[in-house]
XYZ file of C-alpha atoms in Angstrom:
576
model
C 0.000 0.000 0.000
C 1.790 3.151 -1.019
C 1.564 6.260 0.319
C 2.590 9.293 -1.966
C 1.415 11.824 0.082
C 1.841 12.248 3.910
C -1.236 13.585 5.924
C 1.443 15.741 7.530
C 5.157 15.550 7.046
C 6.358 13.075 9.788
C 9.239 14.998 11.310
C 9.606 17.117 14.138
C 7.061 19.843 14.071
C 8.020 23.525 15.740
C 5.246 24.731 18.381
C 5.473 27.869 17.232
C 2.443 29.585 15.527
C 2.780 30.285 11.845
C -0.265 32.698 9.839
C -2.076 29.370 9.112
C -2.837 28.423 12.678
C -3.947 32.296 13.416
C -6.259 31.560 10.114
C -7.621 28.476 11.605
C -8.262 29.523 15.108
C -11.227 31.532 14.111
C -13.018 28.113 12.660
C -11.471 25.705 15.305
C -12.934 28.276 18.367
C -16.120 28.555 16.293
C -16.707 24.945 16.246
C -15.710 24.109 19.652
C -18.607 26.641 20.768
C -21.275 24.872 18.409
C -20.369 21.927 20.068
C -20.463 22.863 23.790
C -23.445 24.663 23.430
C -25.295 21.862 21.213
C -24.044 19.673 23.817
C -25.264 21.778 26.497
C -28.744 22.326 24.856
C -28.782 18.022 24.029
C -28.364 17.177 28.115
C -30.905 19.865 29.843
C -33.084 19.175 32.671
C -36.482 17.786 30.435
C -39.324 15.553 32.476
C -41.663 13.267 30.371
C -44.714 15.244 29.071
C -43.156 18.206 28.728
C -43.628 20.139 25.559
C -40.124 21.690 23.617
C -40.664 24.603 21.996
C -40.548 24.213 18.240
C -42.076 26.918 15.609
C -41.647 27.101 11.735
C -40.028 30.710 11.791
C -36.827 30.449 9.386
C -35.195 32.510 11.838
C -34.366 29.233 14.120
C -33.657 26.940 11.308
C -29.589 27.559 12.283
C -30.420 26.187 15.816
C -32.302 23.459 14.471
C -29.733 22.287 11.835
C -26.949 22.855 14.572
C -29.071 19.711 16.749
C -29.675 17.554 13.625
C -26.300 17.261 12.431
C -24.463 16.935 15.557
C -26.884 13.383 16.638
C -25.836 12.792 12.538
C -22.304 12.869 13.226
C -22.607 11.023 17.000
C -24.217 8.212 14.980
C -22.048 8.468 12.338
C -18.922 8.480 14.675
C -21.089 5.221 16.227
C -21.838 3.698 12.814
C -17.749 3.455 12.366
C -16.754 1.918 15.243
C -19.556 -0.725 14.853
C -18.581 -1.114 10.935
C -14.374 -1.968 11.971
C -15.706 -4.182 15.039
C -18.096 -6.313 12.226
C -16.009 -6.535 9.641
C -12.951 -7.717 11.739
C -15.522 -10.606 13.618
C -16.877 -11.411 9.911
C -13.856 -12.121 8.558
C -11.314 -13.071 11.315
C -13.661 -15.807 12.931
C -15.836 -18.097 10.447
C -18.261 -19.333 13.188
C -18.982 -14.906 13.920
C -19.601 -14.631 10.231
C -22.344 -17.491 10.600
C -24.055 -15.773 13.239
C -23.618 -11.660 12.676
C -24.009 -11.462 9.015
C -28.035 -12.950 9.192
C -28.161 -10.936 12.084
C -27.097 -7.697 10.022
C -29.810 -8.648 7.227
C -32.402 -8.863 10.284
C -31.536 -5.875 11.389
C -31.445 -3.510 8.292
C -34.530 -5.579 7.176
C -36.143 -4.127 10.838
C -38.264 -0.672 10.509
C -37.098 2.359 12.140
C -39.530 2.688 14.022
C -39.360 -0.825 15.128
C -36.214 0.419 17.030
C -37.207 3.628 18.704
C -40.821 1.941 19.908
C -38.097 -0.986 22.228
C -35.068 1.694 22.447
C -37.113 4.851 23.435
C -38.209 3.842 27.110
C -35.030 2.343 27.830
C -33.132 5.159 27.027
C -35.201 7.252 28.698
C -35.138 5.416 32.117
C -31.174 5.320 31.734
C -31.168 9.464 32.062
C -34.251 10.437 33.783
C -35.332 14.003 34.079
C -32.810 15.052 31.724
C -33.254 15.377 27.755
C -29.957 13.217 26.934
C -32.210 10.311 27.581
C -34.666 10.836 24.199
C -31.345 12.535 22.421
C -29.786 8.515 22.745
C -32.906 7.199 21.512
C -33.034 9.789 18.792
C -29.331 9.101 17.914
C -29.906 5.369 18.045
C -32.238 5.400 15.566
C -30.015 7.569 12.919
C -27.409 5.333 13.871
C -29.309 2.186 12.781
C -29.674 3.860 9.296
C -26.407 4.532 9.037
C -24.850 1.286 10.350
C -25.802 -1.575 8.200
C -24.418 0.024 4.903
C -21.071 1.154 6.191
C -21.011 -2.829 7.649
C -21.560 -4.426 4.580
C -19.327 -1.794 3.048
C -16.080 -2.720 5.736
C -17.223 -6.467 5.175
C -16.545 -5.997 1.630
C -13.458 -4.647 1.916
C -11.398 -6.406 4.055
C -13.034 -9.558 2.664
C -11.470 -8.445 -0.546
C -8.069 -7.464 0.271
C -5.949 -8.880 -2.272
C -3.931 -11.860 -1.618
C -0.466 -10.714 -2.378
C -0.676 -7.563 0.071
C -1.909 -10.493 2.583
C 1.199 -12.772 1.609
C 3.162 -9.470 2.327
C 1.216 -9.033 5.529
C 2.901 -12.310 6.300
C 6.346 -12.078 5.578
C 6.671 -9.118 7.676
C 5.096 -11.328 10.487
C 2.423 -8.263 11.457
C -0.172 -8.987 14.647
C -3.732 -8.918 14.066
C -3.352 -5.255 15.720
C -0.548 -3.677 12.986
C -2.385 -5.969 10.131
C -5.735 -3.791 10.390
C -4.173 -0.728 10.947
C -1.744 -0.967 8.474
C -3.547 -3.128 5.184
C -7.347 -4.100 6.089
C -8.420 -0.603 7.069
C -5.877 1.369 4.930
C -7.502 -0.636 1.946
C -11.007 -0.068 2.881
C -11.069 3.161 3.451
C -11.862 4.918 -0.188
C -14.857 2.758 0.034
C -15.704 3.393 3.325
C -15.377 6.753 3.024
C -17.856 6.908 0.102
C -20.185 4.540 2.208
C -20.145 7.239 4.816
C -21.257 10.374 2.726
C -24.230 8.256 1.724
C -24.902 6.901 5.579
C -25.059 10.350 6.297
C -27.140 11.370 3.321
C -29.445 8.674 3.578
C -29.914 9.544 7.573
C -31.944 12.877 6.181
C -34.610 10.334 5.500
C -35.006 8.967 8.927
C -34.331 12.308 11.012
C -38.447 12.941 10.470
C -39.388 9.823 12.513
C -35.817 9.848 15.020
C -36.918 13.515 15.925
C -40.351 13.069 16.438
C -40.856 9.715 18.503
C -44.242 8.633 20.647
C -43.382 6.990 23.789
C -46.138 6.312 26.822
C -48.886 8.032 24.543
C -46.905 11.561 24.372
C -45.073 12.710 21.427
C -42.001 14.307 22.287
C -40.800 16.284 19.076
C -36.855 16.972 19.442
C -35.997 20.445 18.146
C -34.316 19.440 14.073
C -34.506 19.541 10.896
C -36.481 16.303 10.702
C -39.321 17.880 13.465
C -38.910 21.225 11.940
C -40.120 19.341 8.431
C -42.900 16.917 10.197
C -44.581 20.305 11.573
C -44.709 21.891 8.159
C -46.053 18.900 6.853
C -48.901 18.152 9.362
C -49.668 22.133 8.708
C -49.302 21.699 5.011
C -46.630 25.184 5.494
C -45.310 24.155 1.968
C -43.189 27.832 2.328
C -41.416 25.855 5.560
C -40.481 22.874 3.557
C -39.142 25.409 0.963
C -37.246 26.361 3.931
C -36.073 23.089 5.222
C -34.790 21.981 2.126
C -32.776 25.544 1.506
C -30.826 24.519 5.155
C -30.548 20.995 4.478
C -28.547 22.587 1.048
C -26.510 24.422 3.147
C -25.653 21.691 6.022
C -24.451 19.425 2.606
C -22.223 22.334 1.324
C -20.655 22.357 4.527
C -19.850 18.977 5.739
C -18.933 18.094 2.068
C -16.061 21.165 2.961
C -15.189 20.422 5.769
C -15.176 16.699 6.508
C -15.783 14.676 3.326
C -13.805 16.766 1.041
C -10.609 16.839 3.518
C -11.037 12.765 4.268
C -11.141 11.914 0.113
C -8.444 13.485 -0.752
C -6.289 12.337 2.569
C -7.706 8.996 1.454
C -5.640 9.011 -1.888
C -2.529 7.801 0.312
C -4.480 4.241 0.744
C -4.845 3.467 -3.230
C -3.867 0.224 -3.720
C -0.650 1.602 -6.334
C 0.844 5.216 -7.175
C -1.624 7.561 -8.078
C -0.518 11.224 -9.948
C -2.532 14.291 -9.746
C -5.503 13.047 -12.691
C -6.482 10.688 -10.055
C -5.679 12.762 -6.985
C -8.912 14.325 -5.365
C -7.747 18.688 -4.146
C -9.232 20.054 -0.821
C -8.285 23.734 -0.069
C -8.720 22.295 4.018
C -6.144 19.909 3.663
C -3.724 21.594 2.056
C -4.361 24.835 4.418
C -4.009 22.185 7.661
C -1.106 20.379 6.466
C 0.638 24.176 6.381
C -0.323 24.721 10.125
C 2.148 23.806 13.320
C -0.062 23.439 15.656
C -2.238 20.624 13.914
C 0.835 19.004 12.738
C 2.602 18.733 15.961
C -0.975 17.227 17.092
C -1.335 15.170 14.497
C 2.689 13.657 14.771
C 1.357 13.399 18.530
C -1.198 10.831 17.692
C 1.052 8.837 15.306
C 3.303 8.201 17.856
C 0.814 7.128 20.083
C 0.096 4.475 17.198
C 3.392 3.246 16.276
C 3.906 2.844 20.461
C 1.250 0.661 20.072
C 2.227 -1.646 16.988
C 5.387 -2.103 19.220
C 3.246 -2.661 22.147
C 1.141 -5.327 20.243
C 3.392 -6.898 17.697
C 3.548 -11.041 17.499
C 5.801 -12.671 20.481
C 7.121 -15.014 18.492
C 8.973 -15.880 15.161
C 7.631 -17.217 12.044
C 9.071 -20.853 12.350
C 8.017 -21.732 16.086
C 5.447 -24.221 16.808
C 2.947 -21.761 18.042
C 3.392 -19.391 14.645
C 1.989 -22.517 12.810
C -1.873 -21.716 11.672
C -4.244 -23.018 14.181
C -6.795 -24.746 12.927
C -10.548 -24.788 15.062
C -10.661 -28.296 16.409
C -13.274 -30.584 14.737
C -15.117 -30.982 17.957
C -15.305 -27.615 18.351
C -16.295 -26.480 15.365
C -19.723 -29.311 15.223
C -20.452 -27.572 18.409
C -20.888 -24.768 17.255
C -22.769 -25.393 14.262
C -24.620 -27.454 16.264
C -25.753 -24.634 18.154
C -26.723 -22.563 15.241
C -28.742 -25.396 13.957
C -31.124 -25.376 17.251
C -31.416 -21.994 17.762
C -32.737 -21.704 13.821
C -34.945 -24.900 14.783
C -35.906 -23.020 18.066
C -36.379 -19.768 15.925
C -38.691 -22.148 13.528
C -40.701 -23.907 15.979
C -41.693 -20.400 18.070
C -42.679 -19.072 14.650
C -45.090 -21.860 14.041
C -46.292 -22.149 17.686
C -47.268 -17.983 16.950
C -49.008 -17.895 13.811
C -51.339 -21.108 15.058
C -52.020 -19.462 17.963
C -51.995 -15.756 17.360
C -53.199 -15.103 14.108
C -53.751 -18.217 12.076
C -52.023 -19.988 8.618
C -54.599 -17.877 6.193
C -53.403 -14.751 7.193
C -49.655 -16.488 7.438
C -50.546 -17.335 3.433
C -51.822 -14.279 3.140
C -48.949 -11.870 4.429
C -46.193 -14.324 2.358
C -48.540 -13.558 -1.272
C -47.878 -9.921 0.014
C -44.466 -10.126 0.696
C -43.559 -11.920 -2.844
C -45.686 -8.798 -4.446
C -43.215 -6.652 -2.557
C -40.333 -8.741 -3.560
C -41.463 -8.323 -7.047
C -40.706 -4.466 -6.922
C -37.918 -4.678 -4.886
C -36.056 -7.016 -7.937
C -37.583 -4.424 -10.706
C -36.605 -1.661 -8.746
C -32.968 -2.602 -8.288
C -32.179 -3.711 -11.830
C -33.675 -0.688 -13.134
C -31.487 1.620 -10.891
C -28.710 -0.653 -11.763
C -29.217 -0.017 -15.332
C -29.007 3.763 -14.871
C -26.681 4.530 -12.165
C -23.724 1.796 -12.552
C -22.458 3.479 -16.052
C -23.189 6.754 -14.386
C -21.492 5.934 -11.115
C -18.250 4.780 -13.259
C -18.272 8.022 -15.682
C -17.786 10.134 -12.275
C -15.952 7.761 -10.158
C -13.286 7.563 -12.824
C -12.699 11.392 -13.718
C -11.967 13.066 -9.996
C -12.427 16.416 -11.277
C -15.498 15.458 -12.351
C -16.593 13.365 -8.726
C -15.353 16.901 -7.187
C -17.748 19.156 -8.499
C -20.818 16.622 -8.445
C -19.817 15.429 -5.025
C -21.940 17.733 -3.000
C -24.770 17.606 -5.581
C -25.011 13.987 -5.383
C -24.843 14.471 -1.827
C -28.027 16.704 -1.456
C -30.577 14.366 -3.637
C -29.120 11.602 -1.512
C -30.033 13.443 1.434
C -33.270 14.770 -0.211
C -36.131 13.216 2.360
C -38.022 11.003 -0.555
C -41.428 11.558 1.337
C -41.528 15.061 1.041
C -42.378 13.373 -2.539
C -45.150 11.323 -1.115
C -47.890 13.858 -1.103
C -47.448 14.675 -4.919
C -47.511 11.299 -5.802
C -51.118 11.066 -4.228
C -52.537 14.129 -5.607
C -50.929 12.650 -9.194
C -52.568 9.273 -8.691
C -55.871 10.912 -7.405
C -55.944 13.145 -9.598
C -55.386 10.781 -12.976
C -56.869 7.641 -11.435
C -53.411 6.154 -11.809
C -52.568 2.220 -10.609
C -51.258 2.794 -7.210
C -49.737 -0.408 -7.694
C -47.649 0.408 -10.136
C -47.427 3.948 -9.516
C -45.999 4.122 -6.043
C -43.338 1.736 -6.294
C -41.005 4.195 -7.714
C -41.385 5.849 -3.633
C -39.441 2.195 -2.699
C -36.324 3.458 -4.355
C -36.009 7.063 -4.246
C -34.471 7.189 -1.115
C -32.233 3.970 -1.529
C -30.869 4.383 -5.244
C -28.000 6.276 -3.783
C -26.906 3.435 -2.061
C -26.354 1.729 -5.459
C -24.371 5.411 -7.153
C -22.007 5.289 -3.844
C -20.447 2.798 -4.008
C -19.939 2.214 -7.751
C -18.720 5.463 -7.843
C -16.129 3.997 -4.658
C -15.614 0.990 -6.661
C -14.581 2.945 -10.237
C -12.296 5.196 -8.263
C -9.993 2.780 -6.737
C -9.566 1.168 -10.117
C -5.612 0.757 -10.167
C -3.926 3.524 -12.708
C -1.852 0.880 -14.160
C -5.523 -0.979 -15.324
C -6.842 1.520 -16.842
C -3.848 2.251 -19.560
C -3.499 -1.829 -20.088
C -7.539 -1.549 -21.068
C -6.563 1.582 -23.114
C -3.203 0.173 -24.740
C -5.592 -2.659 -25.431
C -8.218 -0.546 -27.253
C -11.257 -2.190 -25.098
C -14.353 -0.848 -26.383
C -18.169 -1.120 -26.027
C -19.538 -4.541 -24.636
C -15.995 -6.425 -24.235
C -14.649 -3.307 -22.333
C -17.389 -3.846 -19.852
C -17.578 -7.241 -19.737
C -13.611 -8.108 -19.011
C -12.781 -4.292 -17.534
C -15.381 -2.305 -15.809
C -17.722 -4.611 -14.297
C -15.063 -6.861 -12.606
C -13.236 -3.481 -11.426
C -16.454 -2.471 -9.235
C -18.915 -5.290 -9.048
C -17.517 -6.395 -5.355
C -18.518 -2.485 -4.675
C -21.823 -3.042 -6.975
C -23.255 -5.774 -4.436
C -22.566 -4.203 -1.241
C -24.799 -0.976 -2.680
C -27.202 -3.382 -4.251
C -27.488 -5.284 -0.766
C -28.220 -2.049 1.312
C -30.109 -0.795 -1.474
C -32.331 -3.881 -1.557
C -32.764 -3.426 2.264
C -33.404 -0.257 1.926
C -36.113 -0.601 -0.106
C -37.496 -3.078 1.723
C -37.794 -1.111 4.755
C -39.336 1.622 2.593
C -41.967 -0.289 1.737
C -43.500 0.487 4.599
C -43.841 4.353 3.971
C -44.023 4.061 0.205
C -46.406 1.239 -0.021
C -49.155 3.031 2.043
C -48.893 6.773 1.533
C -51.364 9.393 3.403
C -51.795 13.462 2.682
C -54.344 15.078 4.747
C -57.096 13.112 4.664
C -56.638 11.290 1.895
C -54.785 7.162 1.891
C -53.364 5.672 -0.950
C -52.106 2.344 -0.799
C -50.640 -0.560 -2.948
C -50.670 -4.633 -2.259
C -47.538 -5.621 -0.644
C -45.878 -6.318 2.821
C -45.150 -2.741 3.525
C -48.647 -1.510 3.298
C -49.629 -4.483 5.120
C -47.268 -3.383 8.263
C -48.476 0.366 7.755
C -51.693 -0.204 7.908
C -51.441 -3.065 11.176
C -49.270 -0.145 13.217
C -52.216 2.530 12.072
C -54.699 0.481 14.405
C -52.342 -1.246 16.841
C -52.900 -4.797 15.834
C -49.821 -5.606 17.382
C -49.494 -9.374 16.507
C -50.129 -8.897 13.275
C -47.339 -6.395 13.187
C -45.126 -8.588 14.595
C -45.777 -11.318 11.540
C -45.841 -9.087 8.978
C -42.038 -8.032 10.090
C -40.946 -11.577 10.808
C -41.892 -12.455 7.416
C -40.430 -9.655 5.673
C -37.140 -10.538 7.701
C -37.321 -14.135 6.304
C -37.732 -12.717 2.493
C -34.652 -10.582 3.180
C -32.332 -13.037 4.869
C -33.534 -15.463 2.137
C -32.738 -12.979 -0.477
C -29.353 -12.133 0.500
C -28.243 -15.570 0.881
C -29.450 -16.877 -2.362
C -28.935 -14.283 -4.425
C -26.350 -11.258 -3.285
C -23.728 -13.670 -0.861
C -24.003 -16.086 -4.081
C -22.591 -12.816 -5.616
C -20.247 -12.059 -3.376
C -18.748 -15.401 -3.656
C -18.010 -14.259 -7.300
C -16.832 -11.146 -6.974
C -13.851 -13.012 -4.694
C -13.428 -15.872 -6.195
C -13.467 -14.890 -9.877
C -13.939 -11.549 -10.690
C -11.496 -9.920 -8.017
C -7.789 -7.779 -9.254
């Protein structure tokens, strides 16, 4: 992994103060103060039932956008840890991988709202008479929007790590410490990276129900964005939501300057060969904080903190003693444990069965799988048709960097774009023409989730290795053969991590999309989604319950047939 450009130059850094520091003081102080008094504002005194202020003047729309994206970054900063800790159990231990990646399927398969109704009271009890308690719950469930894709996206890459730079790994006899700080997360991080601009984009969608939540009949609405926009609708203010969506413009400008933009083009150092300035991403930050002192003196600080610790945990032993030797899981062991899978999927099975004979019977059982397959249906429409557009369009800009720098905050914003402020036009259009709302409101599935696809292609076509592209040029690849042997091998391991989340995505859509409401009037189309909508709409709680479980099972079944089948083939045969 080569690194042809230092964060910081590693040498010994003057304390002094230079003009750049005295030109970044200004926006460090400023952003300390956001933070202390966000933080201040998040953990106030606050008893259950009563009412936060919260009004649709513009005029506090800075306040409100100052709340939102500080619980987006806390879950974002949450959604990373969890990502490294998954990815490193997935692929390190085979028996982890058995259990946490059907787990992860479960859990992006599971509404948001299925979340904050068991998180919410919990939370609440942990900090009571104080506000931080609904801020966790609030964060939680932004977190669990944010999670599952960077997951999938870390699982990807360090399942992918080629095998030479593993070989290497192994010659210089690195610990399981130095190895993922110095190859597995080096060579995920482009990827990553990309995975996180959508997390965070995609987290718009879910701020409306994080920041409004119902817990012991009350609804506590959390001063944001996402409240700020769930007031305008229930008022119909469409000049608020004009408003909204003018900050939410302006929070995307500014994270894309000053944390994406920075992180991408740091991130070139981790490209998996030596990159020159056509594929180099520029960020005015970076290149004003690697002229500072201060930061770099900080900076050096924490890399020798690090290499302290590769010395600190580095292997004991040499690479010919006994104990060096692979270790192989012991037979025994191993039949345990898949033993114990085996009857906790039979114990899974057999509750399952004992519920829907005596809860709610096998016709409506029958009834809610013919629902879920109509839902399925979409979902597989859905997904090849966004393939189809946004793979060749993810590839144009993830190949030209100039290019991915001025659309970057762009794609950002309709990522971030909350898809049902497009729910009420789509009723007055289907109303109004007497469309199919069958057909019609499927395209609400993918709105919000399409992005997940564009991502990560767009990570995949970057990373491409220089050296690739001018063999496919010097070989004069063109139309369907340049595809077929060139492009789609380069990103198709980074095409079915975005089709996965995408898929889930959409899944968990369906709930919203499938069964749409504007004032008074309901429109709603056959499938699972509308099924759970309209359940939670008059508390039929057992139904509920089975009409998650068995969109769960058409998910897990999904991903293992179909997308880990794909996986498989992006390591085994289609993998640089």
């Amino acid at each position: 992994m080569t690194e042809h450009k230092q964060f910081f130059p590693r040498q010994v850094v003057d304390a002094g103060w230079n003009r750049w520091d005295w030109a970044l003081l200004p926006i460090v102080l400023a952003i300390l103060i956001l933070l202390a008094y966000g933080g201040e504002q998040m953990a106030r005194p606050y008893h259950l039932g009563e009412t936060l202020p919260l009004s649709l003047d513009p005029i506090n729309l800075p306040y409100y956008l100052l709340r939102t994206t500080l619980r987006m970054f806390i879950a974002l900063g949450g959604s990373i840890v969890f990502s490294c800790v998954f990815a490193v159990l997935t692929t390190k231990y085979r028996t982890a991988e058995k259990i946490l990646v059907p787990v992860l399927d479960i859990l992006q398969s599971i509404p948001i709202l299925g979340f904050l109704s068991i998180t919410v009271t919990a939370f609440i009890a942990l900090f009571p008479g104080n506000l931080f308690g609904v801020e966790c719950a609030a964060i939680f469930a932004i977190f669990t929007s944010q999670a599952w894709n960077m997951a999938f996206s870390a699982y990807q890459g360090f399942r992918t790590v080629p095998s030479e730079l593993r070989e290497a790994a192994s010659v210089f006899k690195l610990s399981s410490w130095q190895r993922f700080w110095r190859l597995e997360l080096p060579f995920t991080m482009p990827g990553l990276l990309w995975n996180m601009m959508m997390s965070m984009s995609g987290g718009w969608f879910f701020v409306v129900a994080s920041e409004a939540i119902a817990v012991s009949g009350q609804s506590i609405k959390l001063p944001g964005i996402g409240s700020y926009i769930a007031l305008a609708i229930e008022q119909r203010n469409l000049h608020a939501i004009g408003w909204a969506i003018g900050a939410m413009l302006i929070a995307v400008m500014m994270y894309d300057q000053f944390f994406f933009r920075p992180l991408l083009a740091w991130a070139d150092k981790f490209r998996f060969e030596e990159t020159g300035s056509e594929t180099a991403q520029d960020s005015w930050l970076l290149t004003w904080l690697r002229r500072t002192e201060r930061i770099q003196g900080f900076v050096a600080s924490i890399g020798t903190l690090l290499d302290r610790s590769f010395a600190t945990f580095r292997l004991r032993y040499d690479g010919t003693s006994i104990k060096a030797r692979p270790q192989l899981l012991a037979s025994s062991s191993q039949r345990f444990w898949d033993a114990l899978i085996t009857a906790v999927v039979f114990y899974a099975i057999w509750t399952l069965i004992h519920f829907i004979h005596a809860e709610v019977g096998w016709g409506e059982f029958g009834r809610v799988c013919i629902l879920g397959f109509y839902t399925m249906l979409r979902v597989i429409v859905l997904i090849f048709l966004a393939a189809v557009i946004w793979i060749p369009t993810g590839v144009w800009i993830g190949m030209n960097p100039r290019l991915a720098e001025r659309a970057q905050a762009t794609i950002q914003f309709l990522a971030a774009f909350p898809a049902n402020l497009m729910f009420p036009v789509a009723v007055l259009l289907i109303v109004r023409f007497g469309l199919n709302p069958d057909i019609w409101l499927s395209p609400l599935m993918i709105l919000g989730t399409q992005w997940y696809i564009l991502f990560n292609v767009i990570a995949g076509a970057s990373t491409v290795p220089t050296e690739l592209r001018y063999a496919a040029k010097n070989l004069g690849l063109r139309g369907f053969l340049k595809w077929r042997r060139y492009l789609i091998p380069a990103i198709f391991p980074s095409f079915v991590t975005g089709a996965i989340t995408a898929s889930g995505g959409s899944w968990n859509a369906s709930i919203v999309a499938e069964y749409v409401t504007w004032g008074k009037t309901t429109v709603k189309a056959h499938g699972i989604g509308s099924y759970i909508a309209e359940m939670t709409s008059i508390g039929d709680f057992p139904r509920i319950a089975l009409g998650i479980g068995v969109m769960c099972v058409f998910v897990m079944g999904f991903n293992h047939f179909v997308w880990r089948r794909l996986y498989r083939m992006a390591e085994d045969r289609l993998h640089f």
